CSV table of C-alpha atoms in Angstrom, one decimal:
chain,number,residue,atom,x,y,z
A,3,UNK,CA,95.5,5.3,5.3
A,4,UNK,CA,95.2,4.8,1.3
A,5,UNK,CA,94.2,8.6,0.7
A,6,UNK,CA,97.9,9.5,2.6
A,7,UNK,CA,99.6,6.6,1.0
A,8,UNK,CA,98.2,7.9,-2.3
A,9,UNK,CA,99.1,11.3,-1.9
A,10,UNK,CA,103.0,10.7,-0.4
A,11,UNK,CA,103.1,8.2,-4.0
A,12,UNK,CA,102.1,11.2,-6.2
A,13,UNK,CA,103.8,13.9,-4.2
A,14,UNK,CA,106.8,11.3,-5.2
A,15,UNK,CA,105.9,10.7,-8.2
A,16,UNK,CA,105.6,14.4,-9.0
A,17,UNK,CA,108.9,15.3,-7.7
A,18,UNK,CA,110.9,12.8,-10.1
A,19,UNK,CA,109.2,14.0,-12.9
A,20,UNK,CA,110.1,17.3,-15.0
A,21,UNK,CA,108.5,20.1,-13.8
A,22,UNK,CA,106.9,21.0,-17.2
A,23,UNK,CA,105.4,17.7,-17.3
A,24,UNK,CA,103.4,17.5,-14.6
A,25,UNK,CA,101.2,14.4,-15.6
A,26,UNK,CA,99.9,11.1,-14.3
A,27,UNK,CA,98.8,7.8,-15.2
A,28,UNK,CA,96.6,5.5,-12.5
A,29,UNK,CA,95.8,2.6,-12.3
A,30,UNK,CA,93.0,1.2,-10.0
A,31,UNK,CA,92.3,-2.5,-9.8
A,32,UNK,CA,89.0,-3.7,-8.0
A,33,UNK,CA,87.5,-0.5,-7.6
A,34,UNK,CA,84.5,-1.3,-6.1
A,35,UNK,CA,82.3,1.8,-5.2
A,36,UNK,CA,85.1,4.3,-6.3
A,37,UNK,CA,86.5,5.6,-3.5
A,38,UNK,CA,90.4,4.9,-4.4
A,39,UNK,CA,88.9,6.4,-7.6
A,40,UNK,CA,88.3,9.4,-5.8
A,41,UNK,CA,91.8,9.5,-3.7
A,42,UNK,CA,93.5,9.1,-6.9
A,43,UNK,CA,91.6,12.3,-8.3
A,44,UNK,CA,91.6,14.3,-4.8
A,45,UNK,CA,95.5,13.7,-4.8
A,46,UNK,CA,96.3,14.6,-8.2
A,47,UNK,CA,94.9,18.1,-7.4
A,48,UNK,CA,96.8,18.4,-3.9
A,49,UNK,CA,100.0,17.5,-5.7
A,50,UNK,CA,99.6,20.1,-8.7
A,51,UNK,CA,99.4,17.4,-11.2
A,52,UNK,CA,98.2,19.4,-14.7
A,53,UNK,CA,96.8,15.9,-16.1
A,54,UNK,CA,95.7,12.4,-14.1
A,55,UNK,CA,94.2,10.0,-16.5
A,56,UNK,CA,92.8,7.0,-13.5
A,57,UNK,CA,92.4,3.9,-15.8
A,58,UNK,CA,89.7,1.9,-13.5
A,59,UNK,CA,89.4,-2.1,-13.9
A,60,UNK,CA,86.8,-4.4,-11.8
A,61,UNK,CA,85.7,-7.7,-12.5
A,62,UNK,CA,82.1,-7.2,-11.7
A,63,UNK,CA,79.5,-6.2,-13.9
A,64,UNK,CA,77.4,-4.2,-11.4
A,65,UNK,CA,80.4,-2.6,-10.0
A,66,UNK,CA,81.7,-1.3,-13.3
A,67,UNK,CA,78.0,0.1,-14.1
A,68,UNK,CA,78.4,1.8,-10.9
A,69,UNK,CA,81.6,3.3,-11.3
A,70,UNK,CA,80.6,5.1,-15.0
A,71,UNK,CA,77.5,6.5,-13.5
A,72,UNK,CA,79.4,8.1,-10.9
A,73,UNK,CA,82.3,9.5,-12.9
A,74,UNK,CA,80.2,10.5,-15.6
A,75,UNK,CA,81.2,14.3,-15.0
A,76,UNK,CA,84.9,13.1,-15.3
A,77,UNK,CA,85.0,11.3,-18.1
A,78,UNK,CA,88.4,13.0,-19.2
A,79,UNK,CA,90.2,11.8,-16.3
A,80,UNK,CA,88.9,8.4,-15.8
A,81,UNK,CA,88.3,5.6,-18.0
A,82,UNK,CA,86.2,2.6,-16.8
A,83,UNK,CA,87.5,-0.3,-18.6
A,84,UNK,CA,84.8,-3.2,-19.4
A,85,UNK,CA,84.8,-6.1,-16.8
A,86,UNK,CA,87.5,-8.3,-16.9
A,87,UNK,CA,89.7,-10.4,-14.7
A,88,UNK,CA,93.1,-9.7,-14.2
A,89,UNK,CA,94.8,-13.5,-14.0
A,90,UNK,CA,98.1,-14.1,-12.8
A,91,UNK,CA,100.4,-15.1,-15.5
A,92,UNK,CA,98.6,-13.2,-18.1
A,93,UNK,CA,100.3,-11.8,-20.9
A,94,UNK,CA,100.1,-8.0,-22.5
A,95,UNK,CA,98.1,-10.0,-25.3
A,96,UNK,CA,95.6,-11.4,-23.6
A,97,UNK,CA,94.7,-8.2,-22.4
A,98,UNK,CA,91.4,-6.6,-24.5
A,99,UNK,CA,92.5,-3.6,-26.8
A,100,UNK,CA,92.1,-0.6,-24.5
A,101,UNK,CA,93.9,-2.2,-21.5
A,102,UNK,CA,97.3,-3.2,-23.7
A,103,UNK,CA,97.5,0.8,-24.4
A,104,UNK,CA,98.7,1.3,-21.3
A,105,UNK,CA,101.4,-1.7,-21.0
A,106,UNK,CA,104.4,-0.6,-19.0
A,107,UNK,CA,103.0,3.0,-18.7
A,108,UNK,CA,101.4,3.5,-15.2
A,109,UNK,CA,102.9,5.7,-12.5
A,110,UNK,CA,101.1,4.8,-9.6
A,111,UNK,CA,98.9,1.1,-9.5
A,112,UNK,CA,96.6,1.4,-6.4
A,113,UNK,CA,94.4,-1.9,-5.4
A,114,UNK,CA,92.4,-3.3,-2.5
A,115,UNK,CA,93.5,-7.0,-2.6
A,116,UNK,CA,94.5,-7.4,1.2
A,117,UNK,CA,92.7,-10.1,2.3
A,118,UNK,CA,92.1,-10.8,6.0
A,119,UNK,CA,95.0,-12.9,6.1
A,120,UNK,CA,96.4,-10.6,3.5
A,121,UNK,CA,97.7,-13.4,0.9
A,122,UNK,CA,94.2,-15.3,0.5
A,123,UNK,CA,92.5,-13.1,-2.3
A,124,UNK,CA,96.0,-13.8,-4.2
A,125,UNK,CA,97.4,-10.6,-3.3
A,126,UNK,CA,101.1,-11.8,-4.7
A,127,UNK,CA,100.5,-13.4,-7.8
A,128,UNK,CA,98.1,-10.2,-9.1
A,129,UNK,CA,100.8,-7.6,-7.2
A,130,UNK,CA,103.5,-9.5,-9.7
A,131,UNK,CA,101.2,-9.1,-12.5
A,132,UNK,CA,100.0,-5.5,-11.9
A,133,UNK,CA,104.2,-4.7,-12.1
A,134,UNK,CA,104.6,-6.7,-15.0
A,135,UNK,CA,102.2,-5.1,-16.8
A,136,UNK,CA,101.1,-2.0,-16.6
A,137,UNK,CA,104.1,0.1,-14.4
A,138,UNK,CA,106.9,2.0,-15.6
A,139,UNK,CA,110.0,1.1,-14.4
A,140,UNK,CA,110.0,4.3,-11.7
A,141,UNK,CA,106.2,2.9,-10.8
A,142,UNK,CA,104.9,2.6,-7.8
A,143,UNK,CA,102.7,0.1,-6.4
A,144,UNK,CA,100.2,0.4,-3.2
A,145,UNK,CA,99.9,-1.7,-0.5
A,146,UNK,CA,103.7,-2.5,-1.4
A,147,UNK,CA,104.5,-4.9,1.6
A,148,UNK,CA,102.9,-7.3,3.9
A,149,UNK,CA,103.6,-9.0,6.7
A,150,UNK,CA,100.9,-12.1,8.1
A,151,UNK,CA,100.3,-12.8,11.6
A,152,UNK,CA,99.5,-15.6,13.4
A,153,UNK,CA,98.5,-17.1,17.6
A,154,UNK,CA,96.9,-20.1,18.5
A,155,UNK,CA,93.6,-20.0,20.4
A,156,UNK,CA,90.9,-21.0,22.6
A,157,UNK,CA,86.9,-20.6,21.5
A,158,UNK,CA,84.5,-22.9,22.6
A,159,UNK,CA,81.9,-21.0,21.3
A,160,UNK,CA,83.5,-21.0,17.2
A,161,UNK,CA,84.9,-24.6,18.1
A,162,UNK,CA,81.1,-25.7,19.1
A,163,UNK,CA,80.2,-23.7,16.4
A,164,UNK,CA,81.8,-25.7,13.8
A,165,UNK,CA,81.6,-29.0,15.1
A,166,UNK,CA,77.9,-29.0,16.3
A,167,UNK,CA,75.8,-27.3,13.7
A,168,UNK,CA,74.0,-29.4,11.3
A,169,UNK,CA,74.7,-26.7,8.4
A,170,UNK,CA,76.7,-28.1,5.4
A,171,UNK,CA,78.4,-25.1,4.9
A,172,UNK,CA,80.2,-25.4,8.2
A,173,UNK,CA,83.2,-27.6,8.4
A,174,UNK,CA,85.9,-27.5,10.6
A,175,UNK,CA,88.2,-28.4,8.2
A,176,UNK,CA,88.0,-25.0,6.1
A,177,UNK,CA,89.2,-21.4,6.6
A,178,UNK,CA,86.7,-18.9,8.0
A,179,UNK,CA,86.0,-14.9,8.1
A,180,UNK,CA,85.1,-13.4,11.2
A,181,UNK,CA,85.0,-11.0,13.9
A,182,UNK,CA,87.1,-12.0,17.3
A,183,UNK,CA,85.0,-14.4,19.4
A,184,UNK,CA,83.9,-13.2,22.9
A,185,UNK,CA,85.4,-15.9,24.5
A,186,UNK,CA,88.7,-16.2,22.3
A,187,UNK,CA,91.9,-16.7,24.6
A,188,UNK,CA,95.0,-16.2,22.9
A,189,UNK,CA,97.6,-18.6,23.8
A,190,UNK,CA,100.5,-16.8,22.4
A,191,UNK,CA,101.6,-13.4,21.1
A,192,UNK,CA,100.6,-12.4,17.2
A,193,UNK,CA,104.4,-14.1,15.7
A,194,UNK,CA,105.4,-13.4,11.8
A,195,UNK,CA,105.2,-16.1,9.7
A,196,UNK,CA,105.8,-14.8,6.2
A,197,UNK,CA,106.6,-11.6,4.6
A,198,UNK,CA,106.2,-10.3,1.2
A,199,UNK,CA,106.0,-7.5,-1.3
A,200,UNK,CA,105.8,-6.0,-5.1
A,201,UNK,CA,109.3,-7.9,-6.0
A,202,UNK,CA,107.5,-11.1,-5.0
A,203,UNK,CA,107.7,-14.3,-7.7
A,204,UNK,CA,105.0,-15.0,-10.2
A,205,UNK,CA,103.4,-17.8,-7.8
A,206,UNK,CA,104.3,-17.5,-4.0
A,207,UNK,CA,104.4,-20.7,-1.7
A,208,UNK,CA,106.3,-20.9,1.5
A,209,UNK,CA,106.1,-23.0,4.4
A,210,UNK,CA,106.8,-21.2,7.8
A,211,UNK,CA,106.8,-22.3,11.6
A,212,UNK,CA,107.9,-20.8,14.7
A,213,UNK,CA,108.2,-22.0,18.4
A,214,UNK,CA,107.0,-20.0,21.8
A,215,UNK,CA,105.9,-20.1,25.4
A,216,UNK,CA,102.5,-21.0,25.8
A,217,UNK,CA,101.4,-17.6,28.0
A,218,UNK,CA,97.3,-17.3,27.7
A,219,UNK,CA,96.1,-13.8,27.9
A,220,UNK,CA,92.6,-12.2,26.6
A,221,UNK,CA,92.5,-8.8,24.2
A,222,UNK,CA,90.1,-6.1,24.3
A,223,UNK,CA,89.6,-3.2,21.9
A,224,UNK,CA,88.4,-0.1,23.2
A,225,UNK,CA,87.7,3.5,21.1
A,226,UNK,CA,86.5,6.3,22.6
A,227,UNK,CA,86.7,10.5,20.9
A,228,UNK,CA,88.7,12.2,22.6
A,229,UNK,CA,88.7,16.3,21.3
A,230,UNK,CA,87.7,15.1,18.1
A,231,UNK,CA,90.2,12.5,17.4
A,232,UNK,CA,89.0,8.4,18.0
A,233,UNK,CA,91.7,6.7,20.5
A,234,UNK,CA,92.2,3.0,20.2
A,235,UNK,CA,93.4,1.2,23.3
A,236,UNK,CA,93.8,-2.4,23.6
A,237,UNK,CA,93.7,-4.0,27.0
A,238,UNK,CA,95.3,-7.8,28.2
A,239,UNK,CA,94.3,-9.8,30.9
A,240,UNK,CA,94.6,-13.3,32.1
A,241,UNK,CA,91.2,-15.7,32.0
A,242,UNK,CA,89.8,-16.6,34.4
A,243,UNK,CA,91.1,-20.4,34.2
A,244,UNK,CA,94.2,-20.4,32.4
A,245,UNK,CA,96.8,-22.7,34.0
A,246,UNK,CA,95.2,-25.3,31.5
A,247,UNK,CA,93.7,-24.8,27.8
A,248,UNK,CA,92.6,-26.5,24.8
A,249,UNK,CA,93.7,-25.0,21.4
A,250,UNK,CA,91.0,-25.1,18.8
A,251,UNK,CA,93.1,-22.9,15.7
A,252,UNK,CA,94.6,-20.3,14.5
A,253,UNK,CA,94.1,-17.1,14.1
A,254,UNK,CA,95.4,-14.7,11.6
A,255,UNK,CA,95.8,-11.0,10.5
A,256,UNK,CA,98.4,-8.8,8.5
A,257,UNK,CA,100.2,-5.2,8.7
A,258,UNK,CA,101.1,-4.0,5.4
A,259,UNK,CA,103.1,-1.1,4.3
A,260,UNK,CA,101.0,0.7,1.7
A,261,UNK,CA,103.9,3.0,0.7
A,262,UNK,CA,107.6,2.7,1.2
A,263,UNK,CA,107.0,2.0,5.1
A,264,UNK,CA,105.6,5.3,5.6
A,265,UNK,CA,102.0,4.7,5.9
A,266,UNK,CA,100.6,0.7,7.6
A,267,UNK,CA,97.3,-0.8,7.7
A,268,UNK,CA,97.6,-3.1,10.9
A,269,UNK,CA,94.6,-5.4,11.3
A,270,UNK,CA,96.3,-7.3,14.8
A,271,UNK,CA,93.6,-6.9,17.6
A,272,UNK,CA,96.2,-7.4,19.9
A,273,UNK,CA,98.5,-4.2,18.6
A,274,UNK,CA,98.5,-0.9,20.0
A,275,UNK,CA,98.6,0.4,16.6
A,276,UNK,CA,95.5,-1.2,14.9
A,277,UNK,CA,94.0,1.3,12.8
A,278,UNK,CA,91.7,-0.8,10.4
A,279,UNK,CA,88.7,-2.0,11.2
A,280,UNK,CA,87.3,-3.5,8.1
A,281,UNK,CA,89.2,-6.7,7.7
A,282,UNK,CA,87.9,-9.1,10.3
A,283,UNK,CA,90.1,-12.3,11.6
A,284,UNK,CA,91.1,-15.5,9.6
A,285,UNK,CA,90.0,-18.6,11.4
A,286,UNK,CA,92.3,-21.8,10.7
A,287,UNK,CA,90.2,-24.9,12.9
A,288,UNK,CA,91.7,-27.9,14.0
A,289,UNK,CA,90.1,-31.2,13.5
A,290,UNK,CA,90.8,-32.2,17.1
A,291,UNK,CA,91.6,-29.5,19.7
A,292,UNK,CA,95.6,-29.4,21.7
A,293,UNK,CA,95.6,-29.5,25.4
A,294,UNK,CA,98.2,-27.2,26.6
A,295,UNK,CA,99.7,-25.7,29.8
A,296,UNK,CA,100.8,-22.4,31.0
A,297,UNK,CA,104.7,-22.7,30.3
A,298,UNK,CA,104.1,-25.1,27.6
A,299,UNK,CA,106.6,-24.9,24.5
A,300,UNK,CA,103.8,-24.9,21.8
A,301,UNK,CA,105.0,-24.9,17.7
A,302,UNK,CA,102.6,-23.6,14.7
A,303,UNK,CA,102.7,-23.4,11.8
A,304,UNK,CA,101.4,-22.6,8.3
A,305,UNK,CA,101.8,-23.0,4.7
A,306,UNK,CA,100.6,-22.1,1.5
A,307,UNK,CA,100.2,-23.6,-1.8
A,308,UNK,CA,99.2,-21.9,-5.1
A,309,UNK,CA,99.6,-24.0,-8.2
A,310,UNK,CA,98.1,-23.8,-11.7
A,311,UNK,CA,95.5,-26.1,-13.0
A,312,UNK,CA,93.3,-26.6,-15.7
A,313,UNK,CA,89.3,-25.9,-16.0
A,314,UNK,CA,87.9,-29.3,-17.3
A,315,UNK,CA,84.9,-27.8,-17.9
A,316,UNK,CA,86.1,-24.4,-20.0
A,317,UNK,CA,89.6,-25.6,-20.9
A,318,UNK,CA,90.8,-23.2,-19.6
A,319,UNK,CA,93.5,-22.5,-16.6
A,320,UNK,CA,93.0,-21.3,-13.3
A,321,UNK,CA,95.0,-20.7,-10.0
A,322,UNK,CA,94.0,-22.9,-7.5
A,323,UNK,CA,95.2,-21.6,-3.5
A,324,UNK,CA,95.1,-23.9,-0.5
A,325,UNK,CA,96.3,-23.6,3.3
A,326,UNK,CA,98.1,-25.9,5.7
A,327,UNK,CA,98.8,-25.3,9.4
A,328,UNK,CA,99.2,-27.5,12.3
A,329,UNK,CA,100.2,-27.5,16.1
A,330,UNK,CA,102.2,-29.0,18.5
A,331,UNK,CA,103.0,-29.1,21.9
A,332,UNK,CA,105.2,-31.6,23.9
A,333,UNK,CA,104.1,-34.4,21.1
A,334,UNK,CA,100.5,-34.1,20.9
A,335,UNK,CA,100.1,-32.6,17.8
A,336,UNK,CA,96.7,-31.4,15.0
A,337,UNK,CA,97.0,-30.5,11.8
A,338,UNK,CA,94.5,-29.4,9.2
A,339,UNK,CA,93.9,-27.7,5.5
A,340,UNK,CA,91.6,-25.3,3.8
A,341,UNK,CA,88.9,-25.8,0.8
A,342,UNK,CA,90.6,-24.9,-2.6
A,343,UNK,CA,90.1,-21.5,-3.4
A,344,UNK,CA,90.0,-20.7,-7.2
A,345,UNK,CA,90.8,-17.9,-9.2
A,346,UNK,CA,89.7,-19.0,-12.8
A,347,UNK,CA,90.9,-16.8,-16.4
């Protein structure tokens, strides 16, 4: 999905630019083992671009070693900035020498900042800095919108999970990472509950609830080759007992348009178009589990919080992200919220 989202933005790109000037300037934020390095590269060449210079930022050490060793042979495309965060609300100069160079000058700004609930790795505050900072004004941005996800559910199993384990590091009152249980039973449809994109504000909160027919059903993904192409199918059924359930949380996932609506990453396990596989669920527990009914009218909802704050300890600010959600059905009602997650400068 990136490499054809890469190569429609450069085909683009190419096509608003003079034809005897056929250059380009990337960015790539969080470029981890190089591959959008690569797409970036293999797509300047498809789209007959003369020059691509791929300006390559990641805030780890071992990553950015990495990355120099293996573009060492194209050193005159792509420059592998020393490790640095990029912090939202930055300014152009507190950005190190090299980097404010290319202030307001990128074409095309690709990252890899989709969480598994799409906003929790502060995918708008850094899309809103990325803009503000390094693209031209005909620049282009992937992903460029996102759209989150969420259902209410039955697990025993995770619920157990949480509750019963004598690890510290397991509390049901935080937000967890991980595959679809075996025994999950979704109570409702996957609803929207926020939307967003590269014109979003400097620091995005919203609050967001919906209201639906409690309908349980249970979701299968299946992928066999067929003829050399990989066919996804996902298949509903009812549980086995489902005229009465408890709900233990909420589960979440995102679609997001990487370019202009052309080309989507849709993590849903429920949707007949899932076609990613590497971003796993996002697990929202409640500290004491709904009972519900088949024809129930349940309500969810979640928010999100992301305010600045100060470092005691360096003096220095940092971003600070939390979660609400709760649910309710015909007055019994559970709420809960998420450890802090910090982005520090």
């Amino acid at each position: 999905c990136y490499w054809t989202a890469v190569t429609l933005a450069m085909k683009d790109l190419t096509n608003q630019k003079s034809l005897s000037s056929y250059s380009m300037t990337c960015l790539v934020l969080g470029a981890g083992l190089g591959r959008l390095v690569t797409y970036c590269l293999d797509a300047a060449r498809q789209c007959g671009v003369d020059m691509v210079t791929v300006h390559v930022v990641d805030a780890n050490p071992l990553a950015v070693e990495f990355l120099r060793n293996s573009f060492e042979c194209n050193s005159d495309h792509v420059i592998i900035h020393d490790p640095i965060t990029i912090y939202p609300l930055m300014d152009v100069t507190q950005l190190p020498v090299k980097l404010q160079t290319i202030h307001k000058s990128c074409d095309l700004a690709v990252s890899e900042l989709l969480g598994c609930f799409g906003d929790d790795e502060f995918l708008p505050e850094l899309t809103n800095t990325i803009c503000r900072l390094f693209l031209t004004e005909e620049g282009v941005i992937i992903p460029d919108q996102w759209t989150i996800y969420c259902a209410p559910i039955q697990s025993h199993d995770t619920h157990d999970y949480l509750t019963m384990t004598s690890s510290h590091d397991k509390q049901p009152q935080a937000m967890y990472t991980m595959s679809l249980p075996d025994d999950c039973v979704y109570m409702t449809e996957l609803l929207p509950m926020h939307s967003n994109g590269h014109h979003c504000p400097a620091v995005t909160d919203y609050k967001s609830s919906v209201t639906t027919t409690v309908a349980p059903f249970m979701a299968r993904y299946y992928r066999k080759d067929q003829a050399k192409d990989q066919v996804t199918t996902c298949k509903k059924r009812k549980p086995d007992d489902y005229q009465t359930c408890l709900i233990h949380g909420l589960i979440g996932y995102f679609v997001a348009s990487l370019y202009r609506q052309k080309v989507y990453l849709d993590t849903r396990h429920t949707s007949q178009q899932r076609n990613s596989f590497h971003w796993e669920c996002f697990y929202m527990p409640l500290k004491t589990p709904v009972f519900v009914a088949v024809g129930d009218q349940v309500e969810f909802g979640v928010s999100r919080q992301c305010r600045e704050a100060l470092n005691g300890e360096a003096d220095k600010k940092q971003l600070e992200l939390e979660y609400y959600w709760s649910v309710s059905v015909s007055g019994r009602s559970s709420s809960n919220h998420g450890n802090t997650i910090v982005l520090s400068q």
